[in-house]
mmCIF file of C-alpha atoms and ligand atoms in Angstrom:
data_model
loop_
_atom_site.group_PDB
_atom_site.id
_atom_site.type_symbol
_atom_site.label_atom_id
_atom_site.label_comp_id
_atom_site.label_asym_id
_atom_site.label_seq_id
_atom_site.Cartn_x
_atom_site.Cartn_y
_atom_site.Cartn_z
ATOM 1 C CA MET A 78 97.308 115.524 81.804
ATOM 2 C CA THR A 79 96.569 116.679 78.264
ATOM 3 C CA ARG A 80 93.021 116.775 76.942
ATOM 4 C CA HIS A 81 94.048 114.204 74.340
ATOM 5 C CA VAL A 82 95.090 111.684 76.996
ATOM 6 C CA HIS A 83 91.935 112.394 79.001
ATOM 7 C CA LEU A 84 89.807 111.603 75.972
ATOM 8 C CA ARG A 85 91.678 108.366 75.446
ATOM 9 C CA PHE A 86 90.710 107.329 78.999
ATOM 10 C CA ALA A 87 87.072 108.134 78.324
ATOM 11 C CA MET A 88 87.179 106.208 75.046
ATOM 12 C CA ALA A 89 88.883 103.231 76.610
ATOM 13 C CA PHE A 90 86.035 102.912 79.087
ATOM 14 C CA GLY A 91 83.117 103.493 76.773
ATOM 15 C CA GLY A 92 82.710 107.117 77.771
ATOM 16 C CA HIS A 93 82.252 106.384 81.523
ATOM 17 C CA THR A 94 82.704 109.506 83.596
ATOM 18 C CA ILE A 95 85.890 109.227 85.615
ATOM 19 C CA ARG A 96 84.897 109.592 89.241
ATOM 20 C CA PRO A 97 85.965 108.509 92.691
ATOM 21 C CA MET A 98 85.511 104.799 92.877
ATOM 22 C CA SER A 99 85.323 102.224 95.571
ATOM 23 C CA SER A 100 83.424 99.183 94.332
ATOM 24 C CA ARG A 101 84.108 95.770 95.839
ATOM 25 C CA ILE A 102 87.293 94.139 94.621
ATOM 26 C CA THR A 103 86.934 90.532 93.496
ATOM 27 C CA LYS A 104 89.719 89.990 90.963
ATOM 28 C CA ALA A 105 93.420 89.394 91.416
ATOM 29 C CA VAL A 106 95.938 89.566 88.577
ATOM 30 C CA ILE A 107 99.208 87.718 89.079
ATOM 31 C CA PRO A 108 101.911 88.550 86.536
ATOM 32 C CA ALA A 109 104.224 85.566 86.138
ATOM 33 C CA ALA A 110 105.683 86.094 82.694
ATOM 34 C CA GLY A 111 109.084 87.564 83.560
ATOM 35 C CA LEU A 112 112.165 85.822 82.215
ATOM 36 C CA GLY A 113 113.657 85.248 85.672
ATOM 37 C CA THR A 114 117.187 85.872 84.427
ATOM 38 C CA ARG A 115 118.564 86.315 87.967
ATOM 39 C CA PHE A 116 117.759 82.685 88.627
ATOM 40 C CA LEU A 117 119.221 81.066 85.540
ATOM 41 C CA PRO A 118 119.767 78.241 84.845
ATOM 42 C CA ALA A 119 117.014 77.103 87.285
ATOM 43 C CA THR A 120 114.512 79.156 85.291
ATOM 44 C CA LYS A 121 115.433 77.812 81.861
ATOM 45 C CA ALA A 122 112.551 75.366 81.837
ATOM 46 C CA ILE A 123 110.275 76.571 84.648
ATOM 47 C CA PRO A 124 109.010 80.043 85.621
ATOM 48 C CA LYS A 125 110.700 81.419 88.760
ATOM 49 C CA GLU A 126 107.239 81.587 90.362
ATOM 50 C CA MET A 127 107.236 77.747 90.283
ATOM 51 C CA LEU A 128 110.435 77.354 92.320
ATOM 52 C CA PRO A 129 109.503 75.480 95.520
ATOM 53 C CA VAL A 130 109.537 77.251 98.875
ATOM 54 C CA VAL A 131 109.435 74.480 101.521
ATOM 55 C CA ASP A 132 106.626 72.332 100.081
ATOM 56 C CA ARG A 133 104.878 74.416 97.426
ATOM 57 C CA PRO A 134 105.788 76.763 94.623
ATOM 58 C CA ALA A 135 106.194 80.440 95.512
ATOM 59 C CA ILE A 136 103.129 81.364 93.487
ATOM 60 C CA GLN A 137 100.867 79.154 95.610
ATOM 61 C CA TYR A 138 101.596 81.346 98.651
ATOM 62 C CA VAL A 139 100.576 84.340 96.542
ATOM 63 C CA VAL A 140 97.307 82.742 95.399
ATOM 64 C CA GLU A 141 96.582 81.711 99.015
ATOM 65 C CA GLU A 142 97.093 85.333 100.091
ATOM 66 C CA ALA A 143 94.670 86.598 97.418
ATOM 67 C CA VAL A 144 92.048 84.054 98.462
ATOM 68 C CA GLU A 145 92.462 84.918 102.165
ATOM 69 C CA ALA A 146 91.708 88.554 101.269
ATOM 70 C CA GLY A 147 88.510 87.406 99.507
ATOM 71 C CA LEU A 148 89.792 87.492 95.914
ATOM 72 C CA SER A 149 89.152 84.083 94.403
ATOM 73 C CA ASP A 150 88.986 85.124 90.735
ATOM 74 C CA VAL A 151 92.650 84.936 89.758
ATOM 75 C CA LEU A 152 94.109 85.797 86.371
ATOM 76 C CA MET A 153 97.692 84.697 85.798
ATOM 77 C CA ILE A 154 99.670 86.423 83.096
ATOM 78 C CA THR A 155 101.988 83.750 81.830
ATOM 79 C CA GLY A 156 105.021 83.547 79.604
ATOM 80 C CA ARG A 157 106.974 80.693 78.105
ATOM 81 C CA ASN A 158 106.907 77.471 80.178
ATOM 82 C CA LYS A 159 103.361 78.220 81.318
ATOM 83 C CA THR A 160 102.405 74.518 81.325
ATOM 84 C CA THR A 161 103.997 73.826 84.708
ATOM 85 C CA LEU A 162 101.930 76.645 86.218
ATOM 86 C CA GLU A 163 98.697 75.422 84.691
ATOM 87 C CA ASN A 164 99.393 71.841 85.729
ATOM 88 C CA HIS A 165 100.073 72.903 89.301
ATOM 89 C CA PHE A 166 96.640 74.455 89.774
ATOM 90 C CA ASP A 167 94.888 71.686 87.819
ATOM 91 C CA ARG A 168 93.817 68.226 88.987
ATOM 92 C CA VAL A 169 96.201 65.323 88.532
ATOM 93 C CA ALA A 170 93.802 62.402 88.635
ATOM 94 C CA GLU A 171 96.499 59.671 88.789
ATOM 95 C CA ILE A 172 98.183 61.169 91.862
ATOM 96 C CA GLU A 173 94.852 61.654 93.614
ATOM 97 C CA ALA A 174 93.737 58.089 92.809
ATOM 98 C CA LEU A 175 97.040 56.663 94.049
ATOM 99 C CA LEU A 176 96.980 58.593 97.335
ATOM 100 C CA GLU A 177 93.344 57.696 97.850
ATOM 101 C CA ALA A 178 94.051 53.986 97.273
ATOM 102 C CA ARG A 179 96.940 54.152 99.761
ATOM 103 C CA GLY A 180 94.809 56.022 102.311
ATOM 104 C CA GLU A 181 97.337 58.872 102.418
ATOM 105 C CA THR A 182 94.723 61.493 103.220
ATOM 106 C CA GLU A 183 97.026 64.216 104.489
ATOM 107 C CA LYS A 184 99.037 64.228 101.261
ATOM 108 C CA LEU A 185 95.820 64.032 99.267
ATOM 109 C CA ASP A 186 94.459 67.103 101.061
ATOM 110 C CA ARG A 187 97.628 69.039 100.275
ATOM 111 C CA VAL A 188 97.455 68.087 96.587
ATOM 112 C CA ARG A 189 93.803 69.051 96.380
ATOM 113 C CA ALA A 190 94.367 72.333 98.227
ATOM 114 C CA ALA A 191 96.257 73.749 95.233
ATOM 115 C CA THR A 192 93.505 72.693 92.846
ATOM 116 C CA ASN A 193 90.528 73.919 94.818
ATOM 117 C CA LEU A 194 92.076 77.165 95.952
ATOM 118 C CA ALA A 195 90.692 79.632 93.428
ATOM 119 C CA ASP A 196 89.074 80.102 90.057
ATOM 120 C CA VAL A 197 92.299 80.465 88.069
ATOM 121 C CA HIS A 198 92.417 81.867 84.519
ATOM 122 C CA TYR A 199 95.468 82.181 82.291
ATOM 123 C CA LEU A 200 96.495 84.662 79.642
ATOM 124 C CA ARG A 201 99.724 84.760 77.645
ATOM 125 C CA GLN A 202 101.619 88.023 77.772
ATOM 126 C CA GLY A 203 103.255 87.424 74.392
ATOM 127 C CA ASP A 204 106.540 89.305 74.505
ATOM 128 C CA PRO A 205 107.710 90.098 78.051
ATOM 129 C CA LEU A 206 107.720 93.859 77.496
ATOM 130 C CA GLY A 207 107.570 94.718 81.189
ATOM 131 C CA LEU A 208 105.284 94.584 84.223
ATOM 132 C CA GLY A 209 103.120 97.444 82.923
ATOM 133 C CA HIS A 210 102.545 95.547 79.696
ATOM 134 C CA ALA A 211 101.663 92.366 81.634
ATOM 135 C CA VAL A 212 99.065 94.291 83.675
ATOM 136 C CA LEU A 213 97.602 95.909 80.542
ATOM 137 C CA ARG A 214 96.947 92.415 79.153
ATOM 138 C CA ALA A 215 94.439 91.918 82.000
ATOM 139 C CA TYR A 216 92.048 94.591 80.695
ATOM 140 C CA GLN A 217 89.647 92.222 78.905
ATOM 141 C CA HIS A 218 89.298 90.054 81.995
ATOM 142 C CA VAL A 219 89.064 92.843 84.563
ATOM 143 C CA GLY A 220 86.952 95.406 82.696
ATOM 144 C CA HIS A 221 85.893 98.592 84.441
ATOM 145 C CA GLU A 222 86.486 97.455 88.021
ATOM 146 C CA PRO A 223 89.199 98.092 90.574
ATOM 147 C CA PHE A 224 91.435 95.027 90.891
ATOM 148 C CA ALA A 225 94.452 93.713 92.759
ATOM 149 C CA VAL A 226 97.875 92.917 91.319
ATOM 150 C CA LEU A 227 100.111 90.523 93.255
ATOM 151 C CA LEU A 228 103.586 89.782 91.948
ATOM 152 C CA GLY A 229 103.919 86.034 91.703
ATOM 153 C CA ASP A 230 107.447 85.942 93.106
ATOM 154 C CA ASP A 231 106.872 88.206 96.124
ATOM 155 C CA ILE A 232 105.822 86.401 99.326
ATOM 156 C CA MET A 233 104.388 88.446 102.222
ATOM 157 C CA ALA A 234 104.632 86.298 105.317
ATOM 158 C CA GLY A 235 102.118 86.937 108.052
ATOM 159 C CA GLY A 236 99.855 89.908 108.473
ATOM 160 C CA SER A 237 97.012 90.977 106.301
ATOM 161 C CA LEU A 238 98.560 93.518 103.973
ATOM 162 C CA LEU A 239 96.157 92.924 101.101
ATOM 163 C CA SER A 240 93.062 93.196 103.315
ATOM 164 C CA ARG A 241 94.432 96.434 104.757
ATOM 165 C CA MET A 242 95.009 97.755 101.218
ATOM 166 C CA ILE A 243 91.420 96.899 100.260
ATOM 167 C CA GLU A 244 90.229 98.774 103.349
ATOM 168 C CA VAL A 245 92.287 101.839 102.348
ATOM 169 C CA HIS A 246 90.936 101.712 98.788
ATOM 170 C CA GLU A 247 87.389 101.518 100.110
ATOM 171 C CA ALA A 248 87.996 104.474 102.419
ATOM 172 C CA THR A 249 89.717 106.728 99.870
ATOM 173 C CA GLY A 250 88.687 105.503 96.400
ATOM 174 C CA ALA A 251 92.362 105.822 95.423
ATOM 175 C CA SER A 252 94.652 103.276 93.833
ATOM 176 C CA VAL A 253 96.781 101.783 96.598
ATOM 177 C CA VAL A 254 100.351 100.481 96.563
ATOM 178 C CA ALA A 255 102.289 98.609 99.241
ATOM 179 C CA LEU A 256 105.480 100.306 100.422
ATOM 180 C CA GLN A 257 108.397 99.100 102.452
ATOM 181 C CA GLU A 258 111.189 101.175 103.961
ATOM 182 C CA VAL A 259 114.379 99.886 102.373
ATOM 183 C CA ASP A 260 118.045 100.368 103.013
ATOM 184 C CA PRO A 261 119.277 103.315 100.871
ATOM 185 C CA ALA A 262 121.877 100.970 99.355
ATOM 186 C CA MET A 263 119.012 98.970 97.810
ATOM 187 C CA ILE A 264 116.792 101.848 96.720
ATOM 188 C CA SER A 265 117.870 101.888 93.082
ATOM 189 C CA SER A 266 116.401 98.377 92.563
ATOM 190 C CA TYR A 267 112.849 99.611 93.234
ATOM 191 C CA GLY A 268 110.079 101.989 92.229
ATOM 192 C CA VAL A 269 110.308 104.753 94.848
ATOM 193 C CA ALA A 270 107.544 107.022 96.186
ATOM 194 C CA ALA A 271 107.527 110.785 96.709
ATOM 195 C CA TYR A 272 104.856 111.699 99.236
ATOM 196 C CA ASP A 273 102.974 114.530 100.825
ATOM 197 C CA ALA A 274 104.782 115.029 104.123
ATOM 198 C CA SER A 275 102.145 117.420 105.506
ATOM 199 C CA SER A 276 100.583 114.557 107.495
ATOM 200 C CA SER A 277 102.715 112.129 109.498
ATOM 201 C CA VAL A 278 103.062 108.513 108.390
ATOM 202 C CA GLU A 279 101.915 107.456 111.882
ATOM 203 C CA ASP A 280 98.615 109.374 111.600
ATOM 204 C CA GLY A 281 98.215 108.573 107.913
ATOM 205 C CA VAL A 282 96.061 109.996 105.137
ATOM 206 C CA PRO A 283 92.773 111.441 106.454
ATOM 207 C CA GLY A 284 90.165 108.678 106.446
ATOM 208 C CA ALA A 285 92.693 105.935 105.669
ATOM 209 C CA GLY A 286 94.216 105.455 109.110
ATOM 210 C CA PRO A 287 97.792 105.012 110.313
ATOM 211 C CA ASP A 288 100.733 103.930 108.169
ATOM 212 C CA THR A 289 99.342 105.430 104.964
ATOM 213 C CA ILE A 290 100.790 108.225 102.828
ATOM 214 C CA GLN A 291 99.473 110.297 99.958
ATOM 215 C CA ILE A 292 101.829 109.589 97.075
ATOM 216 C CA THR A 293 102.644 112.581 94.890
ATOM 217 C CA GLY A 294 105.004 110.878 92.439
ATOM 218 C CA LEU A 295 106.901 107.681 91.693
ATOM 219 C CA VAL A 296 110.251 106.994 90.079
ATOM 220 C CA GLU A 297 111.439 103.603 88.812
ATOM 221 C CA LYS A 298 114.938 102.546 89.867
ATOM 222 C CA PRO A 299 116.313 106.013 90.717
ATOM 223 C CA ALA A 300 119.980 106.646 91.463
ATOM 224 C CA LEU A 301 120.413 107.023 95.255
ATOM 225 C CA GLU A 302 120.819 110.809 94.985
ATOM 226 C CA ASP A 303 117.573 111.112 92.971
ATOM 227 C CA ALA A 304 115.435 108.868 95.219
ATOM 228 C CA PRO A 305 112.567 110.967 96.622
ATOM 229 C CA SER A 306 112.319 108.818 99.812
ATOM 230 C CA ASN A 307 113.291 105.399 101.080
ATOM 231 C CA TYR A 308 109.758 104.040 100.607
ATOM 232 C CA ALA A 309 109.977 101.392 97.905
ATOM 233 C CA VAL A 310 106.981 99.976 96.077
ATOM 234 C CA ILE A 311 106.674 96.235 96.741
ATOM 235 C CA GLY A 312 104.639 93.612 94.913
ATOM 236 C CA ARG A 313 101.046 94.398 95.924
ATOM 237 C CA TYR A 314 98.787 96.932 94.210
ATOM 238 C CA LEU A 315 95.084 97.801 94.152
ATOM 239 C CA LEU A 316 94.415 99.641 90.951
ATOM 240 C CA ARG A 317 91.571 101.674 89.622
ATOM 241 C CA PRO A 318 90.729 100.617 86.057
ATOM 242 C CA GLU A 319 91.823 103.993 84.694
ATOM 243 C CA VAL A 320 95.308 102.495 84.893
ATOM 244 C CA PHE A 321 94.595 100.593 81.655
ATOM 245 C CA GLY A 322 94.088 103.798 79.670
ATOM 246 C CA VAL A 323 97.288 105.184 81.156
ATOM 247 C CA LEU A 324 99.245 101.999 80.410
ATOM 248 C CA GLU A 325 98.115 102.159 76.796
ATOM 249 C CA GLN A 326 99.904 105.487 76.558
ATOM 250 C CA THR A 327 102.975 104.474 78.559
ATOM 251 C CA LYS A 328 106.195 104.307 76.573
ATOM 252 C CA PRO A 329 109.046 101.978 77.529
ATOM 253 C CA GLY A 330 110.937 103.394 80.523
ATOM 254 C CA ALA A 331 113.727 102.049 82.763
ATOM 255 C CA GLY A 332 115.406 99.003 81.207
ATOM 256 C CA GLY A 333 113.436 99.533 77.975
ATOM 257 C CA GLU A 334 110.349 97.968 79.648
ATOM 258 C CA ILE A 335 106.804 99.308 79.976
ATOM 259 C CA GLN A 336 106.878 100.111 83.669
ATOM 260 C CA LEU A 337 103.841 99.925 85.929
ATOM 261 C CA THR A 338 105.583 102.572 88.065
ATOM 262 C CA ASP A 339 105.408 105.075 85.185
ATOM 263 C CA ALA A 340 101.638 104.560 84.891
ATOM 264 C CA LEU A 341 101.274 104.927 88.675
ATOM 265 C CA GLN A 342 103.165 108.194 88.434
ATOM 266 C CA VAL A 343 100.404 109.486 86.098
ATOM 267 C CA LEU A 344 97.678 108.284 88.497
ATOM 268 C CA ALA A 345 99.469 109.956 91.414
ATOM 269 C CA ALA A 346 99.932 113.228 89.559
ATOM 270 C CA ASN A 347 96.265 113.402 88.463
ATOM 271 C CA ARG A 348 94.444 112.971 91.727
ATOM 272 C CA GLU A 349 91.291 114.818 90.651
ATOM 273 C CA GLU A 350 90.745 112.929 87.392
ATOM 274 C CA LEU A 351 92.294 109.546 88.186
ATOM 275 C CA GLY A 352 91.813 109.150 91.934
ATOM 276 C CA GLY A 353 95.428 109.478 93.050
ATOM 277 C CA VAL A 354 97.616 106.881 94.772
ATOM 278 C CA VAL A 355 97.852 106.114 98.479
ATOM 279 C CA GLY A 356 100.710 104.043 99.906
ATOM 280 C CA VAL A 357 100.286 101.543 102.744
ATOM 281 C CA VAL A 358 103.503 101.028 104.686
ATOM 282 C CA TYR A 359 104.133 97.323 105.292
ATOM 283 C CA ARG A 360 106.315 96.349 108.215
ATOM 284 C CA GLY A 361 105.947 92.579 108.024
ATOM 285 C CA ARG A 362 108.240 89.987 106.487
ATOM 286 C CA ARG A 363 108.599 89.908 102.726
ATOM 287 C CA PHE A 364 110.630 87.663 100.452
ATOM 288 C CA ASP A 365 111.433 88.514 96.847
ATOM 289 C CA THR A 366 111.881 84.934 95.712
ATOM 290 C CA GLY A 367 113.166 86.067 92.311
ATOM 291 C CA ASN A 368 116.345 87.065 94.155
ATOM 292 C CA LYS A 369 118.584 84.154 95.210
ATOM 293 C CA LEU A 370 119.441 85.380 98.708
ATOM 294 C CA ASP A 371 115.817 86.232 99.557
ATOM 295 C CA TYR A 372 114.712 82.888 98.130
ATOM 296 C CA ILE A 373 117.038 81.023 100.500
ATOM 297 C CA LYS A 374 115.884 83.159 103.460
ATOM 298 C CA ALA A 375 112.250 82.426 102.550
ATOM 299 C CA ILE A 376 112.859 78.685 102.661
ATOM 300 C CA VAL A 377 114.731 78.815 105.968
ATOM 301 C CA GLU A 378 112.313 81.178 107.752
ATOM 302 C CA LEU A 379 109.139 79.495 106.519
ATOM 303 C CA ALA A 380 110.539 76.064 107.365
ATOM 304 C CA VAL A 381 111.344 77.282 110.906
ATOM 305 C CA ASP A 382 107.709 78.493 111.173
ATOM 306 C CA ASP A 383 106.401 75.106 110.003
ATOM 307 C CA PRO A 384 105.129 73.098 113.005
ATOM 308 C CA LYS A 385 106.458 69.822 111.540
ATOM 309 C CA LEU A 386 109.841 71.029 110.263
ATOM 310 C CA GLY A 387 110.617 73.831 112.712
ATOM 311 C CA PRO A 388 111.335 71.730 115.831
ATOM 312 C CA ALA A 389 113.953 69.678 113.965
ATOM 313 C CA LEU A 390 115.348 72.482 111.842
ATOM 314 C CA SER A 391 115.815 75.159 114.525
ATOM 315 C CA PRO A 392 118.362 73.303 116.742
ATOM 316 C CA TRP A 393 120.283 72.202 113.646
ATOM 317 C CA LEU A 394 120.274 75.784 112.354
ATOM 318 C CA LYS A 395 121.655 77.126 115.644
ATOM 319 C CA GLN A 396 124.391 74.504 115.646
ATOM 320 C CA PHE A 397 125.246 75.237 112.033
ATOM 321 C CA ALA A 398 125.285 79.005 112.638
ATOM 322 C CA ALA A 399 127.639 78.473 115.611
ATOM 323 C CA SER A 400 129.908 76.313 113.467
ATOM 324 C CA ILE A 401 130.387 79.026 110.854
ATOM 325 C CA GLY A 402 130.903 81.758 113.482
ATOM 326 C CA GLU A 403 130.560 85.456 112.772
HETATM 327 P P1 UTP B 1230 110.898 91.135 87.684
HETATM 328 O O1 UTP B 1230 111.627 92.274 87.130
HETATM 329 O O2 UTP B 1230 111.220 90.677 89.068
HETATM 330 O O3 UTP B 1230 110.954 89.851 86.740
HETATM 331 O O4 UTP B 1230 109.353 91.400 87.518
HETATM 332 P P2 UTP B 1230 112.031 89.348 85.721
HETATM 333 O O5 UTP B 1230 112.183 90.308 84.590
HETATM 334 O O6 UTP B 1230 111.600 87.967 85.391
HETATM 335 O O7 UTP B 1230 113.356 89.320 86.616
HETATM 336 P P3 UTP B 1230 114.870 89.037 86.256
HETATM 337 O O8 UTP B 1230 115.552 90.341 86.615
HETATM 338 O O9 UTP B 1230 115.005 88.670 84.807
HETATM 339 O O10 UTP B 1230 115.317 87.937 87.162
HETATM 340 C C1 UTP B 1230 108.427 91.492 88.589
HETATM 341 C C2 UTP B 1230 107.198 90.652 88.282
HETATM 342 O O11 UTP B 1230 106.620 90.996 87.044
HETATM 343 C C3 UTP B 1230 106.493 89.871 86.190
HETATM 344 C C4 UTP B 1230 107.507 88.854 86.730
HETATM 345 O O12 UTP B 1230 107.107 87.536 86.404
HETATM 346 C C5 UTP B 1230 107.475 89.153 88.221
HETATM 347 O O13 UTP B 1230 106.383 88.509 88.853
HETATM 348 N N1 UTP B 1230 106.752 90.295 84.801
HETATM 349 C C6 UTP B 1230 107.844 91.052 84.518
HETATM 350 C C7 UTP B 1230 105.875 89.923 83.823
HETATM 351 O O14 UTP B 1230 104.864 89.227 84.068
HETATM 352 N N2 UTP B 1230 106.110 90.328 82.534
HETATM 353 C C8 UTP B 1230 107.193 91.091 82.223
HETATM 354 O O15 UTP B 1230 107.335 91.436 81.017
HETATM 355 C C9 UTP B 1230 108.078 91.455 83.228
#
C-alpha cells in the first residue's frame, strides 16, 4: 500500500490509528439496489429481493438471519422500486385491522413479524455502480465500527454462518468472508479466494478454529485457468471499517462495476495495516435467488421443510419426479 493511500485511510477516519479491531458488531447492511437483469421481466417493477420464496420475500429471510445473529440495526441500500421494500417492512394498518376484526391471529402474527423484526433504515444508492459502491454508501450510517454485509438475494438455509463469522472476527480482528467450494465450471461467476495453504482448512487459522482460511488475495470472476482456488466468496461479509477508505480508492473493475472483491483484495494484501481477511468455509445450503434455477430450488426445498406444506408437497414431488424420469 502506498503512503498516499494509507494517509487517505487515516483522513477518512479522523486520524484514528489503524489497529487490530474486534468491537461488538451491531449493524447489518443489506445491498438491494442491483438491477436484477437475470430475472427480467419479473424485476421490471419490483426488486429481485422482493420476489416471494414460499410465503415471504427473499429479503425477509436475510433480515431474519441478521436478527438471529444479534444484528437488529439494518441498513438497506435501495435502488429504483424501493417503495415495495419499504412497504414490506412497514405497518399496513388496514390489513392488521381487518385480520384482527376477523380473528385471524395466525395471519396477523405473520404480517406483524415482518414489521417488528428489526430497526430498518433505507438509503438510496443512486446509480447502481456495483456492490462496492453500494457498501461505500453505508459509511455515514456505520461509522468507525465493524459491520456485516448480507446480500439481499442470497438465502443461507439452516446453520449459523453469520454467528460463526462474528466469532471468527472476534477471535482474529480480521475482516471475514463466507466461502463455498464451487464446481470449477461455475467459478468464473464468483469472487475467488487465494489462501495460505500452510495450515489445513480442517484445523483452520490459529485462534479461529476449524473451517477457516487466511486469505492472501481475491479475484473477481476469474477465467477457470486463472482461479486461485475453488473457494468462492458468497453473500456474507464482516468488514472492518477501513474498507470504506479502500472503497473510496477502488476503480471500476470486472463488468465496469466498483467491486467489493477488489477492496477485499487490498484488505487481504495489507494484513498488518488493515487487519487482513479470513474466510469461513460454509457447507450448508445456500440459494442465490437472483438466479432463476436457484430461485426455483429455494422455493421447492424450503416448502418441503415447511411443516404445513411439506407433508402434502413431498409425495406429490416424488410422483412428479417419477413421471418425468431421468
Ligand atoms: P448481483 O450482481 O447479483 O446483482 O449483485 P444484479 O446486478 O442486480 O444482478 P443481475 O446480474 O443484473 O441479475 C449482488 C448483490 O449486490 C446488490 C444486488 O442487489 C445484490 O443483492 N447490488 C449490486 C447493489 O446493491 N448495487 C449494485 O450496484 C450492484
